[in-house]
Protein backbone atom coordinates (compact mmCIF):
# COMPACT_ATOMS: atom_id res chain seq x y z
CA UNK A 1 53.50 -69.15 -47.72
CA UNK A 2 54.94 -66.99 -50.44
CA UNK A 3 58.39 -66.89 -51.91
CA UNK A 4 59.44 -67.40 -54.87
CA UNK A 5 61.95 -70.44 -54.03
CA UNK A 6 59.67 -72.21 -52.16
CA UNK A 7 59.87 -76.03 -51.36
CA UNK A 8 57.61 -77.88 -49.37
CA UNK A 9 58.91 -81.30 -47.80
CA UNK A 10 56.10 -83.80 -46.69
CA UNK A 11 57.84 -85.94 -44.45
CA UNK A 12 55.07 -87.67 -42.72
CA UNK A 13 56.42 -91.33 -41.58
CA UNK A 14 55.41 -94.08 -39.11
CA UNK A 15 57.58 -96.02 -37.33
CA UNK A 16 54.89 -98.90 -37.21
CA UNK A 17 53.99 -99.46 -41.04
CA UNK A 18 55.97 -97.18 -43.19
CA UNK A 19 53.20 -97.27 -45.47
CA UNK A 20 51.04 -94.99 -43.63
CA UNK A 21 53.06 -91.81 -44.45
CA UNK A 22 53.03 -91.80 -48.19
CA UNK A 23 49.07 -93.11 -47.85
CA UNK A 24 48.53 -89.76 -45.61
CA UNK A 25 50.51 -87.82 -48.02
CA UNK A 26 47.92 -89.12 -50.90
CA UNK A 27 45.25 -88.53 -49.03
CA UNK A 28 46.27 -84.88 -48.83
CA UNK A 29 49.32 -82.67 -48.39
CA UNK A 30 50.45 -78.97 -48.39
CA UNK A 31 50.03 -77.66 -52.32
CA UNK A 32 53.13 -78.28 -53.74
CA UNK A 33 54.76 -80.38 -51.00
CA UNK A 34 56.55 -83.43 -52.03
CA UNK A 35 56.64 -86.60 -50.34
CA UNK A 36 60.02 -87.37 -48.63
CA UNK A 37 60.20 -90.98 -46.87
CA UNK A 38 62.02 -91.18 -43.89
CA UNK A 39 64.05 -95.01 -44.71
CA UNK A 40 63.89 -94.11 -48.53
CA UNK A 41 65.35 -90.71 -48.53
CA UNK A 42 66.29 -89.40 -45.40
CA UNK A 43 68.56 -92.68 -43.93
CA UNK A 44 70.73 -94.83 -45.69
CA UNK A 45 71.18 -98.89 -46.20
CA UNK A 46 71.03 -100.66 -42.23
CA UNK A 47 74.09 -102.64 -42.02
CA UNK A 48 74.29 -106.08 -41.13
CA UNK A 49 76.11 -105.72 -37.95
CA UNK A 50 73.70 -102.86 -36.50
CA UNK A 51 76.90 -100.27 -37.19
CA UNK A 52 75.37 -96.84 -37.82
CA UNK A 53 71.82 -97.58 -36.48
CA UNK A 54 68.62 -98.22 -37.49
CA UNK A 55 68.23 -95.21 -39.40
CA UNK A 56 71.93 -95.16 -41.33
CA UNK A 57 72.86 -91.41 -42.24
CA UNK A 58 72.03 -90.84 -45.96
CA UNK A 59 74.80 -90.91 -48.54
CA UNK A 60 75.27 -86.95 -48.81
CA UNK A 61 76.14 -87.20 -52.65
CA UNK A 62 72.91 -89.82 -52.98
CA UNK A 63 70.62 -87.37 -51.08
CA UNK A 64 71.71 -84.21 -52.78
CA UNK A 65 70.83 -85.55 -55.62
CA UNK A 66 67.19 -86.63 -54.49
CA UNK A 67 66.59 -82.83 -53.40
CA UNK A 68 67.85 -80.92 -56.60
CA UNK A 69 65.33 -83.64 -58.48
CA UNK A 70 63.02 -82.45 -56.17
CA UNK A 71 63.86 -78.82 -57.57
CA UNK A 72 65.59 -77.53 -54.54
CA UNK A 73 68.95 -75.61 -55.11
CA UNK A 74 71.08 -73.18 -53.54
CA UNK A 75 68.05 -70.40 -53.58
CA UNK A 76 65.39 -72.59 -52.38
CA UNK A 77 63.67 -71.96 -49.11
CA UNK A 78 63.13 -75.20 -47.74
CA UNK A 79 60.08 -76.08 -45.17
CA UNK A 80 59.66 -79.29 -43.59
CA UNK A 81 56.73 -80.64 -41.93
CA UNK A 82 55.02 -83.57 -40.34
CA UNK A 83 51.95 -84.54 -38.78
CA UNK A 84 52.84 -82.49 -35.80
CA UNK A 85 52.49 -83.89 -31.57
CA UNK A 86 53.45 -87.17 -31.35
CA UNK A 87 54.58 -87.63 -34.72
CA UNK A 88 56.40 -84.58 -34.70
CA UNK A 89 60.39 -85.47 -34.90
CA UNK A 90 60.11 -86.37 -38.68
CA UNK A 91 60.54 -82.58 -40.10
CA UNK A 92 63.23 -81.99 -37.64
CA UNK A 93 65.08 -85.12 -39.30
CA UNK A 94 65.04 -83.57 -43.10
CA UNK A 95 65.74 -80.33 -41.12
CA UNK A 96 69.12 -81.52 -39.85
CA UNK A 97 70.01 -82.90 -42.66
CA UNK A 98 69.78 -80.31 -44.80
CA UNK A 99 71.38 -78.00 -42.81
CA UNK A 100 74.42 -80.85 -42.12
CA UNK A 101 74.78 -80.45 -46.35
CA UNK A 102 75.26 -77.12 -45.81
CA UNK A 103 71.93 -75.40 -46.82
CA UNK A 104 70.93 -72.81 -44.73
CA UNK A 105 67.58 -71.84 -46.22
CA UNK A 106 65.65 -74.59 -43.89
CA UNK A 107 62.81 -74.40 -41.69
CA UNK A 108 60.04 -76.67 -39.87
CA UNK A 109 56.35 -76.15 -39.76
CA UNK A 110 55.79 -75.35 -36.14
CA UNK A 111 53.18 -77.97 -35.11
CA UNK A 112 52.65 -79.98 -38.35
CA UNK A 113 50.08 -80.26 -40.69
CA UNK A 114 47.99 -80.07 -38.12
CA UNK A 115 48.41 -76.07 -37.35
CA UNK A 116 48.45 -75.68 -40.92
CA UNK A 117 44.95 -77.41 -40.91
CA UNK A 118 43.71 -75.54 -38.01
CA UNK A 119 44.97 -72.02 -39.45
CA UNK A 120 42.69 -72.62 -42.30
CA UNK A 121 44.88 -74.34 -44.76
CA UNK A 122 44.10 -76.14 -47.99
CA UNK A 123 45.24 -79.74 -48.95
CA UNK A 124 45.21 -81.00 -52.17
CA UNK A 125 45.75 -84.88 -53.23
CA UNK A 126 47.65 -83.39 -56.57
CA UNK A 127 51.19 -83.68 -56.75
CA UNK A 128 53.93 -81.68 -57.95
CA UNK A 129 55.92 -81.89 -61.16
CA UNK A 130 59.21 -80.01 -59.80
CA UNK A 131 61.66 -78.48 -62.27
CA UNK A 132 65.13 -80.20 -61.37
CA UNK A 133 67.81 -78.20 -59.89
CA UNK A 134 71.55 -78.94 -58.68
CA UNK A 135 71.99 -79.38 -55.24
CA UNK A 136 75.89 -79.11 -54.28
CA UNK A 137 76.47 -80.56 -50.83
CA UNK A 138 78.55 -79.03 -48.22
CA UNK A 139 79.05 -81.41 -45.56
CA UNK A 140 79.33 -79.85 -42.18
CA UNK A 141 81.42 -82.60 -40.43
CA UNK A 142 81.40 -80.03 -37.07
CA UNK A 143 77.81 -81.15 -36.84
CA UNK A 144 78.25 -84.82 -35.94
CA UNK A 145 79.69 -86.67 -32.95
CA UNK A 146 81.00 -90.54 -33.19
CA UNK A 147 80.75 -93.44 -31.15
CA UNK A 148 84.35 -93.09 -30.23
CA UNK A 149 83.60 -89.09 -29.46
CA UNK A 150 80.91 -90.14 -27.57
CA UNK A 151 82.48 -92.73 -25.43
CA UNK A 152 85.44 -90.44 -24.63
CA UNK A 153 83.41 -86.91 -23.79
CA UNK A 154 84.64 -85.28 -20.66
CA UNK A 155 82.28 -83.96 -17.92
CA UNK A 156 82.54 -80.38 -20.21
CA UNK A 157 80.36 -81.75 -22.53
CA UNK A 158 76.56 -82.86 -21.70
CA UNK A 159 74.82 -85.86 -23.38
CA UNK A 160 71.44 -85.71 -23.86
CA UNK A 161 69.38 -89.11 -24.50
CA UNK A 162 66.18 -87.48 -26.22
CA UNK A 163 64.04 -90.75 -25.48
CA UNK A 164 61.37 -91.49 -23.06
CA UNK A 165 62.19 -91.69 -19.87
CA UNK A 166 61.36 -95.49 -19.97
CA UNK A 167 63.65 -96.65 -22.41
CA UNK A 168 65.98 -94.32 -21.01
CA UNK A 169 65.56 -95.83 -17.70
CA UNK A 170 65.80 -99.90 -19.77
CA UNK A 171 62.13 -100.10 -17.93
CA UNK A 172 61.72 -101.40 -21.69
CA UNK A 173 63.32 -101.59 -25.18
CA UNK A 174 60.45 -102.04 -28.07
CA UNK A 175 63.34 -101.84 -30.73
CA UNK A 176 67.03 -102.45 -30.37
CA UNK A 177 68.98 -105.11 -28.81
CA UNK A 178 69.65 -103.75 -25.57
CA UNK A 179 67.70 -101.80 -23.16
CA UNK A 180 69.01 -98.50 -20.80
CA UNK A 181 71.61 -95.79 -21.65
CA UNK A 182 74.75 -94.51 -22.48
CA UNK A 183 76.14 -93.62 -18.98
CA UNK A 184 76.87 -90.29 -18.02
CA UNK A 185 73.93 -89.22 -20.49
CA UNK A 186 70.69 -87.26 -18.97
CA UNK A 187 67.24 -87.57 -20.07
CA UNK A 188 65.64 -84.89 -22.10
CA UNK A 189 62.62 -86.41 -23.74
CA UNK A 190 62.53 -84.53 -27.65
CA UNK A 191 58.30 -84.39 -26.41
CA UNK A 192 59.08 -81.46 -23.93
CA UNK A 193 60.39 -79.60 -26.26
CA UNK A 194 56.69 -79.03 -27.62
CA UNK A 195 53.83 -77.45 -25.79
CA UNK A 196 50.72 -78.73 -25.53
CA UNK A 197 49.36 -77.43 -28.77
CA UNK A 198 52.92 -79.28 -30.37
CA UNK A 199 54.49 -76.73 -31.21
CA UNK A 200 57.79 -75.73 -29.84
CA UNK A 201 58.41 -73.83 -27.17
CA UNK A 202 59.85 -70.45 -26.10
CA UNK A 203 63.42 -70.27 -26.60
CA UNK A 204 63.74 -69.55 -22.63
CA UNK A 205 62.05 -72.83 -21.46
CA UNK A 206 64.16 -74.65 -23.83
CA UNK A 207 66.92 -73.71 -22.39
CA UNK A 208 65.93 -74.21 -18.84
CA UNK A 209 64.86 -77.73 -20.10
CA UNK A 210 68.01 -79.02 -21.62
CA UNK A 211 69.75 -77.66 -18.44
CA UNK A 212 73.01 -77.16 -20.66
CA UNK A 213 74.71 -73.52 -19.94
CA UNK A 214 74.94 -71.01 -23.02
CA UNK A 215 78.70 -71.61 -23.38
CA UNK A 216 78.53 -75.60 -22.42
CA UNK A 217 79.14 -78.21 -25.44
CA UNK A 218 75.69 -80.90 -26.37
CA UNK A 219 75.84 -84.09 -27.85
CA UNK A 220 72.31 -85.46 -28.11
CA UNK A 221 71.25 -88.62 -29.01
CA UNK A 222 67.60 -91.11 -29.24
CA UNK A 223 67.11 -94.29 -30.14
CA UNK A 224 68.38 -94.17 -33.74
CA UNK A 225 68.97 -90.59 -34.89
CA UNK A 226 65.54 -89.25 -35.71
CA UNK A 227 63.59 -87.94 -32.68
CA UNK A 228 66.85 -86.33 -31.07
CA UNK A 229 66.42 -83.89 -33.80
CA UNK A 230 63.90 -81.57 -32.14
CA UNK A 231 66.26 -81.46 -29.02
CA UNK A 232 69.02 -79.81 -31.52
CA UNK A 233 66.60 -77.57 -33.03
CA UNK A 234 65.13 -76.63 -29.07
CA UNK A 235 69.21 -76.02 -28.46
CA UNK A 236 69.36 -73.70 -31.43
CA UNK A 237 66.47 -71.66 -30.92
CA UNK A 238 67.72 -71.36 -27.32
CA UNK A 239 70.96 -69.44 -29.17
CA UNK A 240 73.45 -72.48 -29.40
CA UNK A 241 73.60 -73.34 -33.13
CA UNK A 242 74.12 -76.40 -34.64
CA UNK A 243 78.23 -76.88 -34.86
CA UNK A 244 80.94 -78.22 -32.55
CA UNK A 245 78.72 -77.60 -29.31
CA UNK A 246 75.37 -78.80 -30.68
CA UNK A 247 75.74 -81.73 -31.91
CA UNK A 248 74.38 -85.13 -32.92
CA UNK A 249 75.36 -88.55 -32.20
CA UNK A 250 73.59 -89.75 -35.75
CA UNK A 251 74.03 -93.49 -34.77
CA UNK A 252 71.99 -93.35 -31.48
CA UNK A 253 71.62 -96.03 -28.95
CA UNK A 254 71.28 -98.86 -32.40
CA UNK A 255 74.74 -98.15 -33.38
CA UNK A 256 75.69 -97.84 -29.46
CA UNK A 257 74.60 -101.46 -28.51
CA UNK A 258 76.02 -102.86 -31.75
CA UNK A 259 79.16 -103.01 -30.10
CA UNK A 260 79.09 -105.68 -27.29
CA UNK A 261 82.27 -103.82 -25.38
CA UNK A 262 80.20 -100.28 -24.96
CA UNK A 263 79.18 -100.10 -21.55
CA UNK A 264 75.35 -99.49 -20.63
CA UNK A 265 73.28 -98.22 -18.32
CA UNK A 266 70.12 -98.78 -16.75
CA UNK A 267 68.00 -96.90 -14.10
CA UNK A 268 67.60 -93.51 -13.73
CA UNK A 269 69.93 -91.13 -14.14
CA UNK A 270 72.43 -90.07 -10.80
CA UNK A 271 72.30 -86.84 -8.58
């Protein structure tokens, strides 16, 4: 990787022990790669009543301050990665989000630190001392879908639950409240988006995946805003950009079953 603006996001995470990441990250990163923790940096504060999710959006003044300390400004080329497979919706998070403050100059590792390792590249346990820079936040509001946006879509629009098809189906819920869907929303698990080697696919089987026309409107959702990500990047490399027809539901199915009165779903989806 060479160019001159260069900045390297580590954004390595687990759900399980959020310890784990910034151990990995010790242990060995990208050179020059700084460590960016999912509940630290990339969400915001959980509210008491569940409102927002489990994974709050960040405060875009708060956050674009952590990223021009992290010595990314306007002229920065920004690269995000994870550990790739499985783990691989964390980089698509810090990917959205920097693109939702405006910045264009974004990108995700295809496949992780683990293509990076298998293409022959170094990791170092030394980290960066980055020269602070002012990020300016542009907030693209276009970007984002609410819970009352969501609950009043017409049939024009598709909503995508990015989940497994289990807790899609409320076969079971390992984290919120509730198990099952919102209804009218079809399942496009964010995993098929990835090959078997985890990295994404061809912009053609995208598209045939997410079974959403060129011209038709997305709202995508997952369990609390994180792993619908790749879905939104899969839509955008299938030629529908992120804006007022790709869009995310940042709140998820947390913020959804916060609300007693929101009707849910369980079972697979109809024909």
């Amino acid at each position: 990787m060479h160019h001159p603006h260069l900045r390297l996001l580590d954004c390595r995470f687990d759900l399980r022990d959020a310890l784990l990441g910034r151990m990995a990250y010790a242990e060995g990163h990208l050179p020059g790669a700084v460590y960016t923790d999912l509940e630290m940096n990339l969400s915001g504060p959980v509210t008491e009543s569940g409102a927002g999710g489990r994974h709050p959006l960040p405060d875009p003044q708060a956050l674009a301050a952590w990223l021009g300390e992290q010595g990314i400004g306007p002229d920065s080329l920004v690269v995000c990665y994870d550990a790739g497979g499985a783990q691989g919706f964390y980089a698509a998070r810090a990917w959205w989000l920097l693109r939702w403050l405006g910045h264009e100059q974004v990108a995700v590792l295809d496949g992780g630190l683990t293509a990076w390792q298998a293409a022959g590249g170094e990791l170092t346990s030394q980290e960066p001392q980055p020269t602070p820079a002012t990020f300016t936040p542009k907030v693209q509001t276009s970007y984002l879908a609410t819970a009352d946006e969501v609950a009043a879509l017409s049939d024009d629009t598709l909503l995508i639950d990015s989940r497994a098809p289990e807790r899609y189906r409320g076969d079971t819920e390992p984290l919120d409240r509730k198990a099952g869907h919102i209804p009218g929303a079809v399942n496009r698990p964010w995993t098929e988006a990835l090959d078997g080697q985890g990295r994404f696919q061809a912009a053609e089987s995208q598209a045939e995946r997410l079974g959403a026309a060129p011209a038709q409107a997305t709202v995508t959702y997952c369990g609390s805003g994180v792993s619908a990500t790749p879905n939104l990047l899969a839509r955008e490399l299938a030629g529908v950009p992120l804006g007022p027809d790709n869009r995310l539901y940042a709140g998820s199915w947390s913020d959804w079953v916060s609300d007693d009165a929101r009707p849910i779903t369980t079972g697979p989806a109809s024909t």
